Coordinates of C-alpha atoms in Angstrom, one line a residue:
Chain A
X1 CA 132.6 73.5 92.2
X2 CA 131.7 72.5 95.7
X3 CA 133.9 69.5 96.5
X4 CA 135.5 71.0 99.6
X5 CA 132.2 71.1 101.3
X6 CA 132.5 67.4 102.2
X7 CA 135.1 68.4 104.8
X8 CA 132.6 70.6 106.7
X9 CA 131.7 70.2 110.3
X10 CA 128.5 68.4 111.5
X11 CA 126.2 71.4 110.9
X12 CA 125.9 73.7 107.8
X13 CA 127.8 76.9 108.0
X14 CA 125.8 80.1 108.9
X15 CA 127.3 83.1 107.2
X16 CA 126.2 86.6 108.2
X17 CA 125.9 89.3 105.6
X18 CA 126.0 92.9 107.0
X19 CA 122.7 94.3 105.6
X20 CA 122.8 98.0 106.6
X21 CA 122.7 98.9 102.9
X22 CA 124.2 97.8 99.6
X23 CA 124.6 94.5 97.8
X24 CA 123.7 92.2 100.7
X25 CA 121.0 90.3 98.7
X26 CA 123.4 89.4 95.9
X27 CA 125.9 88.0 98.5
X28 CA 123.1 86.1 100.2
X29 CA 122.1 84.5 96.9
X30 CA 125.7 83.6 96.1
X31 CA 126.1 81.9 99.6
X32 CA 122.8 80.1 99.3
X33 CA 123.9 78.7 95.9
X34 CA 126.9 77.2 97.7
X35 CA 124.8 75.4 100.2
X36 CA 125.3 77.5 103.3
X37 CA 122.8 79.5 105.3
X38 CA 123.0 83.3 104.8
X39 CA 121.8 85.5 107.7
X40 CA 121.2 89.2 107.3
X41 CA 122.8 91.2 110.1
X42 CA 121.5 94.7 110.9
X43 CA 122.1 94.9 114.7
X44 CA 125.1 94.1 117.0
X45 CA 123.0 91.3 118.6
X46 CA 122.7 89.5 115.2
X47 CA 126.5 89.0 115.1
X48 CA 126.0 86.1 117.6
X49 CA 126.1 82.5 116.4
X50 CA 127.5 83.0 112.9
X51 CA 130.6 81.3 111.5
X52 CA 131.7 84.2 109.3
X53 CA 130.6 87.6 108.0
X54 CA 130.5 89.3 104.6
X55 CA 130.6 93.0 104.6
X56 CA 129.2 93.9 101.2
X57 CA 129.7 96.8 98.7
X58 CA 127.6 99.9 99.2
X59 CA 128.6 103.2 100.6
X60 CA 131.2 103.0 103.4
X61 CA 130.1 106.4 104.8
X62 CA 126.6 105.1 105.2
X63 CA 127.8 101.9 106.9
X64 CA 129.8 104.0 109.4
X65 CA 126.7 106.1 110.3
X66 CA 125.0 102.9 111.5
X67 CA 128.1 101.5 113.2
X68 CA 128.4 104.7 115.3
X69 CA 125.1 103.8 116.9
X70 CA 124.4 101.3 119.8
X71 CA 128.1 100.2 120.1
X72 CA 128.0 98.5 116.8
X73 CA 131.5 99.5 115.8
X74 CA 133.0 98.1 119.0
X75 CA 131.0 94.9 118.6
X76 CA 132.1 94.5 115.0
X77 CA 135.7 95.3 115.9
X78 CA 135.8 92.4 118.5
X79 CA 134.0 90.1 116.0
X80 CA 136.5 90.6 113.1
X81 CA 139.4 90.1 115.5
X82 CA 138.5 86.5 115.9
X83 CA 135.9 85.5 113.3
X84 CA 136.5 85.0 109.5
X85 CA 135.3 88.1 107.7
X86 CA 135.2 88.9 103.9
X87 CA 134.9 92.6 102.8
X88 CA 134.1 93.5 99.2
X89 CA 134.5 97.1 98.0
X90 CA 133.0 99.2 100.7
X91 CA 133.5 96.2 103.0
X92 CA 137.2 96.1 102.1
X93 CA 137.4 99.8 103.0
X94 CA 135.8 99.1 106.4
X95 CA 138.3 96.3 107.1
X96 CA 141.4 98.3 106.1
X97 CA 143.9 99.6 108.6
X98 CA 144.1 102.9 106.8
X99 CA 141.6 104.7 104.5
X100 CA 142.5 107.6 102.2
X101 CA 140.5 110.0 99.9
X102 CA 139.2 111.0 102.4
X103 CA 140.6 109.6 105.6
X104 CA 137.8 107.9 107.6
X105 CA 137.2 105.6 110.5
X106 CA 137.5 101.8 109.9
X107 CA 137.7 98.5 111.8
X108 CA 141.5 98.6 111.2
X109 CA 141.7 94.8 111.2
X110 CA 143.4 94.1 107.9
X111 CA 146.9 95.5 107.3
X112 CA 146.3 97.4 104.1
X113 CA 145.8 101.0 103.0
X114 CA 142.8 101.7 100.7
X115 CA 142.2 104.8 98.6
X116 CA 138.5 105.3 98.0
X117 CA 137.1 105.9 94.5
X118 CA 140.6 105.6 93.2
X119 CA 139.7 104.4 89.7
X120 CA 137.2 107.2 89.1
X121 CA 133.5 107.6 88.9
X122 CA 130.8 105.2 87.6
X123 CA 131.8 106.0 84.0
X124 CA 135.1 104.4 84.8
X125 CA 133.6 101.2 86.3
X126 CA 134.7 98.1 84.3
X127 CA 134.6 94.3 84.1
X128 CA 138.0 92.6 83.7
X129 CA 138.9 89.0 83.2
X130 CA 142.4 88.0 84.3
X131 CA 144.5 85.2 85.7
X132 CA 144.7 85.1 89.6
X133 CA 146.2 82.8 92.2
X134 CA 142.9 80.9 92.3
X135 CA 142.9 77.6 90.5
X136 CA 140.5 77.2 87.6
X137 CA 141.6 79.7 85.0
X138 CA 141.0 83.5 84.6
X139 CA 138.6 85.2 86.9
X140 CA 135.9 87.8 86.0
X141 CA 136.2 90.8 88.2
X142 CA 133.4 93.5 88.3
X143 CA 134.7 96.9 89.5
X144 CA 132.1 99.5 90.5
X145 CA 133.5 102.9 91.6
X146 CA 136.2 100.8 93.0
X147 CA 138.8 101.6 95.7
X148 CA 142.5 100.8 95.3
X149 CA 144.7 98.9 97.7
X150 CA 147.8 101.0 97.8
X151 CA 149.7 99.2 100.5
X152 CA 149.8 95.7 102.0
X153 CA 151.5 94.7 105.2
X154 CA 154.1 91.9 105.4
X155 CA 151.6 89.2 106.4
X156 CA 149.1 90.1 103.7
X157 CA 148.9 87.7 100.8
X158 CA 147.9 89.1 97.4
X159 CA 145.7 86.7 95.3
X160 CA 144.8 88.9 92.4
X161 CA 146.0 92.2 90.9
X162 CA 144.9 94.9 88.5
X163 CA 147.6 97.1 86.9
X164 CA 150.0 95.9 89.6
X165 CA 147.8 96.8 92.5
X166 CA 146.2 94.1 94.7
X167 CA 142.5 93.5 94.3
X168 CA 142.0 90.3 96.3
X169 CA 144.0 89.9 99.5
X170 CA 144.0 87.6 102.5
X171 CA 145.5 88.0 106.0
X172 CA 144.8 85.1 108.4
X173 CA 141.0 84.8 108.8
X174 CA 140.3 88.0 106.8
X175 CA 139.7 88.3 103.1
X176 CA 139.1 91.5 101.0
X177 CA 138.3 92.2 97.4
X178 CA 138.0 95.6 95.7
X179 CA 135.8 94.0 93.0
X180 CA 132.3 92.4 93.3
X181 CA 132.3 88.5 93.1
X182 CA 128.6 88.6 94.0
X183 CA 127.9 90.2 90.6
X184 CA 129.6 87.4 88.6
X185 CA 128.4 83.8 88.1
X186 CA 131.8 82.4 89.2
X187 CA 131.5 81.1 92.8
X188 CA 135.3 80.7 93.4
X189 CA 135.8 83.7 95.6
X190 CA 132.9 82.9 97.9
X191 CA 134.1 79.3 97.9
X192 CA 137.6 80.5 98.9
X193 CA 136.0 82.3 101.9
X194 CA 134.0 79.2 102.9
X195 CA 137.2 77.1 102.7
X196 CA 139.0 79.6 104.8
X197 CA 136.3 79.2 107.5
X198 CA 136.3 75.4 107.3
X199 CA 140.1 74.9 107.3
X200 CA 140.3 77.0 110.4
X201 CA 137.8 75.0 112.3
Chain B
X1 CA 125.8 105.6 69.5
X2 CA 127.3 102.2 68.9
X3 CA 125.0 100.3 71.2
X4 CA 121.8 100.4 69.1
X5 CA 121.4 96.7 68.8
X6 CA 120.2 96.4 72.3
X7 CA 116.5 95.9 73.0
X8 CA 114.3 94.0 75.4
X9 CA 115.8 90.9 76.8
X10 CA 118.9 91.0 74.6
X11 CA 120.7 93.7 76.6
X12 CA 120.8 92.0 80.0
X13 CA 124.0 90.1 79.4
X14 CA 126.2 92.9 78.1
X15 CA 128.9 94.3 80.3
X16 CA 127.4 97.8 79.9
X17 CA 124.1 97.0 81.5
X18 CA 125.8 94.7 84.1
X19 CA 127.9 97.7 85.3
X20 CA 124.8 99.9 85.4
X21 CA 122.9 97.3 87.4
X22 CA 125.9 96.8 89.5
X23 CA 125.9 100.4 90.8
X24 CA 122.1 100.2 91.3
X25 CA 122.7 97.1 93.4
X26 CA 125.2 99.1 95.6
X27 CA 122.5 101.7 96.2
X28 CA 119.9 99.2 97.6
X29 CA 118.5 99.7 101.1
X30 CA 119.5 103.3 101.3
X31 CA 118.3 106.9 100.9
X32 CA 119.0 109.1 97.9
X33 CA 118.5 112.8 98.8
X34 CA 117.7 115.8 96.7
X35 CA 120.2 118.6 97.3
X36 CA 120.4 122.2 96.0
X37 CA 123.8 123.3 97.3
X38 CA 127.1 122.0 98.7
X39 CA 126.1 122.4 102.3
X40 CA 123.0 120.3 101.8
X41 CA 125.1 117.7 100.0
X42 CA 127.5 117.5 103.0
X43 CA 124.5 117.2 105.4
X44 CA 123.1 114.3 103.3
X45 CA 126.5 112.5 103.3
X46 CA 127.0 113.1 107.0
X47 CA 123.5 111.7 107.7
X48 CA 124.3 108.5 105.8
X49 CA 122.7 109.1 102.4
X50 CA 123.9 106.6 99.8
X51 CA 123.8 109.2 97.0
X52 CA 122.7 112.8 96.4
X53 CA 120.6 114.2 93.5
X54 CA 122.0 117.6 92.5
X55 CA 119.3 120.0 91.4
X56 CA 118.6 123.8 91.3
X57 CA 115.2 123.6 92.9
X58 CA 113.5 120.7 94.8
X59 CA 110.1 119.6 93.4
X60 CA 108.2 121.6 96.0
X61 CA 109.9 124.8 94.9
X62 CA 109.4 124.0 91.2
X63 CA 105.7 123.4 91.9
X64 CA 105.4 126.7 93.9
X65 CA 107.4 128.9 91.6
X66 CA 106.4 127.5 88.1
X67 CA 108.4 128.3 85.0
X68 CA 110.4 125.9 83.0
X69 CA 112.5 123.5 85.1
X70 CA 115.7 122.3 83.5
X71 CA 118.9 120.4 84.2
X72 CA 121.0 121.9 87.0
X73 CA 123.9 124.2 86.2
X74 CA 127.1 122.3 85.5
X75 CA 128.8 124.6 87.9
X76 CA 126.5 123.4 90.8
X77 CA 126.9 119.8 89.8
X78 CA 130.7 120.1 89.7
X79 CA 130.7 121.8 93.1
X80 CA 128.6 119.0 94.6
X81 CA 130.7 116.2 92.9
X82 CA 133.8 117.8 94.5
X83 CA 132.2 118.1 97.9
X84 CA 131.1 114.5 98.6
X85 CA 132.6 111.0 98.2
X86 CA 129.2 109.3 97.6
X87 CA 127.7 108.9 94.1
X88 CA 126.1 112.0 92.6
X89 CA 123.0 111.9 90.5
X90 CA 121.4 114.6 88.4
X91 CA 118.2 115.1 86.4
X92 CA 117.7 115.6 82.7
X93 CA 114.4 116.6 81.1
X94 CA 112.4 113.7 79.5
X95 CA 113.7 113.3 76.0
X96 CA 116.5 115.8 76.4
X97 CA 119.4 113.7 75.4
X98 CA 121.7 116.7 75.0
X99 CA 121.3 117.5 78.7
X100 CA 122.0 113.8 79.4
X101 CA 125.2 114.0 77.3
X102 CA 126.3 117.0 79.4
X103 CA 125.6 115.1 82.6
X104 CA 127.6 112.1 81.4
X105 CA 130.5 114.4 80.5
X106 CA 130.5 115.9 83.9
X107 CA 130.9 112.5 85.5
X108 CA 127.5 112.2 87.1
X109 CA 127.1 108.6 88.4
X110 CA 123.4 108.2 87.6
X111 CA 121.1 110.3 85.3
X112 CA 117.4 110.7 86.3
X113 CA 115.3 111.2 83.2
X114 CA 112.7 113.0 85.3
X115 CA 109.1 114.2 85.2
X116 CA 110.0 116.7 87.9
X117 CA 111.6 118.8 85.1
X118 CA 109.6 120.2 82.2
X119 CA 109.5 117.6 79.4
X120 CA 111.6 118.4 76.3
X121 CA 109.9 115.8 74.1
X122 CA 106.3 114.8 74.1
X123 CA 106.8 111.5 72.2
X124 CA 110.2 110.1 72.8
X125 CA 112.2 109.3 75.9
X126 CA 116.0 109.3 75.8
X127 CA 117.6 106.2 74.1
X128 CA 119.5 105.3 77.3
X129 CA 121.4 102.4 75.7
X130 CA 123.5 105.0 73.9
X131 CA 125.0 106.2 77.2
X132 CA 127.7 104.7 79.5
X133 CA 126.2 106.4 82.5
X134 CA 123.2 104.5 84.0
X135 CA 119.7 106.0 84.0
X136 CA 116.8 105.9 86.5
X137 CA 113.3 106.6 85.2
X138 CA 109.9 107.1 86.9
X139 CA 106.9 104.8 86.4
X140 CA 103.4 104.6 87.6
X141 CA 102.6 101.1 86.4
X142 CA 104.3 98.0 85.0
X143 CA 103.9 98.9 81.4
X144 CA 105.6 102.3 81.9
X145 CA 108.4 100.6 83.9
X146 CA 109.1 98.0 81.2
X147 CA 109.0 100.7 78.4
X148 CA 111.7 102.6 80.3
X149 CA 113.7 99.4 80.8
X150 CA 113.5 98.6 77.1
X151 CA 115.0 102.0 76.4
X152 CA 117.9 101.2 78.7
X153 CA 116.9 102.3 82.2
X154 CA 119.0 100.5 84.9
X155 CA 116.7 101.5 87.7
X156 CA 113.0 102.3 88.1
X157 CA 111.5 104.5 90.7
X158 CA 107.8 104.8 91.3
X159 CA 106.8 108.4 90.5
X160 CA 104.5 109.3 93.4
X161 CA 103.6 113.0 93.3
X162 CA 106.9 115.0 93.8
X163 CA 107.1 118.0 96.0
X164 CA 104.0 117.3 98.0
X165 CA 105.1 115.5 101.2
X166 CA 102.0 113.4 100.5
X167 CA 103.0 109.7 100.1
X168 CA 99.6 108.6 98.8
X169 CA 100.6 108.3 95.1
X170 CA 104.0 106.7 95.8
X171 CA 101.9 104.0 97.6
X172 CA 99.4 103.8 94.8
X173 CA 102.2 103.4 92.1
X174 CA 104.1 100.8 94.1
X175 CA 101.0 98.8 94.9
X176 CA 100.0 98.9 91.2
X177 CA 103.4 97.7 89.9
X178 CA 103.6 94.9 92.5
X179 CA 100.1 93.8 91.8
X180 CA 100.7 93.8 88.0
X181 CA 103.9 91.7 88.5
X182 CA 102.0 89.2 90.7
X183 CA 99.3 88.9 88.1
X184 CA 101.9 88.1 85.3
X185 CA 103.4 85.2 87.3
X186 CA 100.2 83.1 87.1
X187 CA 99.7 83.5 83.4
X188 CA 100.3 80.7 80.9
X189 CA 102.9 81.2 78.1
X190 CA 100.2 81.8 75.5
X191 CA 98.7 84.5 77.7
X192 CA 101.9 86.5 77.9
X193 CA 101.7 87.7 74.3
X194 CA 98.4 89.4 75.1
X195 CA 99.8 90.7 78.4
X196 CA 102.6 92.4 76.4
X197 CA 100.0 94.1 74.3
X198 CA 97.9 95.2 77.3
X199 CA 100.9 96.6 79.1
X200 CA 102.3 98.2 75.9
X201 CA 105.7 96.6 76.7
X202 CA 108.1 94.3 74.9
X203 CA 107.1 90.6 75.1
X204 CA 110.6 89.5 76.1
X205 CA 110.6 91.8 79.2
X206 CA 107.0 90.8 80.1
X207 CA 108.1 87.1 79.9
X208 CA 111.2 87.9 82.0
X209 CA 109.0 89.5 84.8
X210 CA 106.5 86.7 84.6
X211 CA 109.2 84.1 85.2
X212 CA 111.2 86.0 87.9
X213 CA 108.3 87.6 89.7
X214 CA 110.2 90.9 89.8
X215 CA 111.5 93.7 87.6
X216 CA 114.8 92.9 85.9
X217 CA 116.2 96.1 87.4
X218 CA 116.0 97.5 91.0
X219 CA 112.7 99.1 91.9
X220 CA 113.1 102.2 94.1
X221 CA 110.4 104.6 95.3
X222 CA 110.0 108.4 95.1
X223 CA 107.5 111.2 95.2
X224 CA 106.1 112.5 98.5
X225 CA 108.2 110.5 101.0
X226 CA 108.7 113.0 103.9
X227 CA 109.0 111.1 107.2
X228 CA 110.8 108.0 108.6
X229 CA 107.5 106.1 108.7
X230 CA 106.9 107.0 105.0
X231 CA 110.2 105.5 104.2
X232 CA 109.5 102.3 106.2
X233 CA 106.1 102.1 104.6
X234 CA 107.5 102.2 101.0
X235 CA 110.2 99.7 101.9
X236 CA 107.6 97.3 103.4
X237 CA 105.6 97.7 100.2
X238 CA 108.5 96.5 98.1
X239 CA 110.7 99.5 97.4
X240 CA 114.4 98.6 97.5
X241 CA 115.6 102.1 98.2
X242 CA 113.9 105.5 98.7
X243 CA 114.4 108.9 97.1
X244 CA 113.6 111.8 99.4
X245 CA 113.2 115.2 97.8
X246 CA 111.6 118.1 99.5
X247 CA 111.0 116.3 102.8
X248 CA 114.4 117.0 104.3
X249 CA 115.4 120.5 103.4
X250 CA 112.1 122.3 103.0
X251 CA 110.4 124.4 105.7
X252 CA 107.4 125.9 104.0
X253 CA 106.4 124.7 100.5
X254 CA 108.6 127.2 98.7
X255 CA 111.1 128.0 101.4
X256 CA 114.1 125.7 102.2
X257 CA 115.6 125.5 105.7
X258 CA 118.6 127.9 105.8
X259 CA 121.2 125.3 106.5
X260 CA 124.1 127.6 105.5
X261 CA 123.4 130.4 108.0
X262 CA 121.0 129.2 110.7
X263 CA 122.5 126.5 113.0
X264 CA 119.0 125.6 114.3
X265 CA 117.6 125.1 110.9
X266 CA 120.7 123.1 109.9
X267 CA 120.1 120.8 112.9
X268 CA 116.5 120.4 111.9
X269 CA 117.6 119.2 108.4
X270 CA 120.2 116.9 109.9
X271 CA 117.6 115.4 112.2
X272 CA 115.2 114.6 109.4
X273 CA 117.9 113.2 107.1
X274 CA 119.4 111.0 109.8
X275 CA 116.0 109.6 110.9
X276 CA 114.9 108.7 107.3
X277 CA 118.2 106.8 106.8
X278 CA 117.8 104.8 110.0
X279 CA 114.1 104.0 109.2
X280 CA 115.0 102.9 105.7
X281 CA 117.5 100.3 106.9
X282 CA 115.4 99.1 109.8
X283 CA 112.0 99.4 108.0
X284 CA 110.9 96.1 109.5
X285 CA 111.6 97.2 113.1
X286 CA 108.9 99.5 114.5
X287 CA 110.9 100.1 117.7
X288 CA 113.8 101.6 115.7
X289 CA 111.5 103.5 113.4
X290 CA 109.7 105.0 116.5
X291 CA 113.0 106.1 118.0
X292 CA 114.1 107.6 114.7
X293 CA 110.8 109.5 114.3
X294 CA 111.1 110.8 117.9
X295 CA 114.4 112.4 117.1
X296 CA 113.0 114.4 114.2
X297 CA 112.7 118.2 114.6
X298 CA 109.9 119.8 112.6
X299 CA 108.6 118.5 109.3
X300 CA 107.8 119.7 105.8
X301 CA 104.4 121.4 105.7
X302 CA 103.2 119.4 102.7
X303 CA 100.4 119.7 100.2
X304 CA 97.6 117.1 99.8
X305 CA 98.0 115.4 96.5
X306 CA 94.3 115.2 96.1
X307 CA 94.1 119.0 96.2
X308 CA 96.3 119.4 93.1
X309 CA 94.6 120.0 89.8
X310 CA 95.1 117.3 87.2
X311 CA 97.0 119.6 84.9
X312 CA 99.4 120.5 87.6
X313 CA 100.4 116.9 88.3
X314 CA 104.0 115.9 87.5
X315 CA 103.4 112.2 87.5
X316 CA 101.4 112.3 84.3
X317 CA 104.5 113.5 82.4
X318 CA 106.2 110.7 80.4
X319 CA 104.4 108.0 78.5

């Protein structure tokens, strides 16, 4: 699965995982399995010297409470402007330009509109397997109290959909998924993020 | 009731248990707060709680007032679900599967089969595989945790002694579970069969824990956590998230802060909730825990767990 890694730079990639709360461990495990170094990020200072950042699933309202402290939101805003960042579920909500149900603050970096909890409550959580734009056949997608991407801007590329709505999108150096690739054994989505970082360098 | 084939190790690959564990994964590293009304739920969400537990009375009040403690009113649960965007949990009595059916119907995101309520069955816990909604259950030791997991629990929380503001039993139960897990990891394959007998737990689960060195579901902590330092302590001892019950919204043992009418008491509750959230994320950073503790106004009065008569303990409910 890991052929592209031969094109990497002279040192292994260091990927930050925002670890305020949520599925940060599962992402770190997925990254480690792909041969890169995962670094947990809990303070603005820890954003230094990383090649990319994953904002995991969890509760976006909880993330925002921490980001409101110590200038974290400003630091993260500048970071995602220039550095590859991948948001899953709550992370996608944080990256989105607009958030609905309810409206809330975000980094407004990725030109999408996201509706929170749009597929219902936990009882409506589901695992789907469907073809996507990724090579290698159908992709398993784990949706947990998932948000819905209701609008994508002109420069946003849709890589996977559910019922006609985008669930995996890319815009330049930013990637977002409303499902949880860290909860599947398939490494293709994490690999896609690493390729995005390497191809940029 | 179609899911009855699941038991022990066999259930961990199914999409049902994966979705349950998936939500538990999202709740890691945060604080789940007991709330008794909409205003408390809003305060919890504003303070950064990852989830709220809807109930009529927090454990401290149940302890002080006595009587039979049951599932919260569906009306209250619906109000709280409508008021917040974060997951909502609610408690069912041990063995009371009809209460659990009601909670699932209401759309509760996690059901706590809880010793805080008066048990409805003295022999059997709920068959949790029969539900789509995930369950969390309390445990004081590894055997109890694995029996609950065999029944389908997707999350374990150490029991502690609820409603006391005394963290001593939460510590005891967490240390015991961690110690028993460590002990399993050094056993040979032939010794694991006996370990299963000793713990009174399914062999497949015992073997799984021995190989992985951890429970197959997230291990959270509850029961007596009342301060930011308590939360940091439990996280350092191995908890992956903390439940805080009476510690945030209680003034005296049976009297909650009046968050609906008294702005000063509301501010006190907000300060406690916010500080515990901060300390839970930054549990390894004493500087941040100190700053968070300093911002706290007041604290729950508390009741020493050692002063409670054996028959009044909640942690001994469940088997």
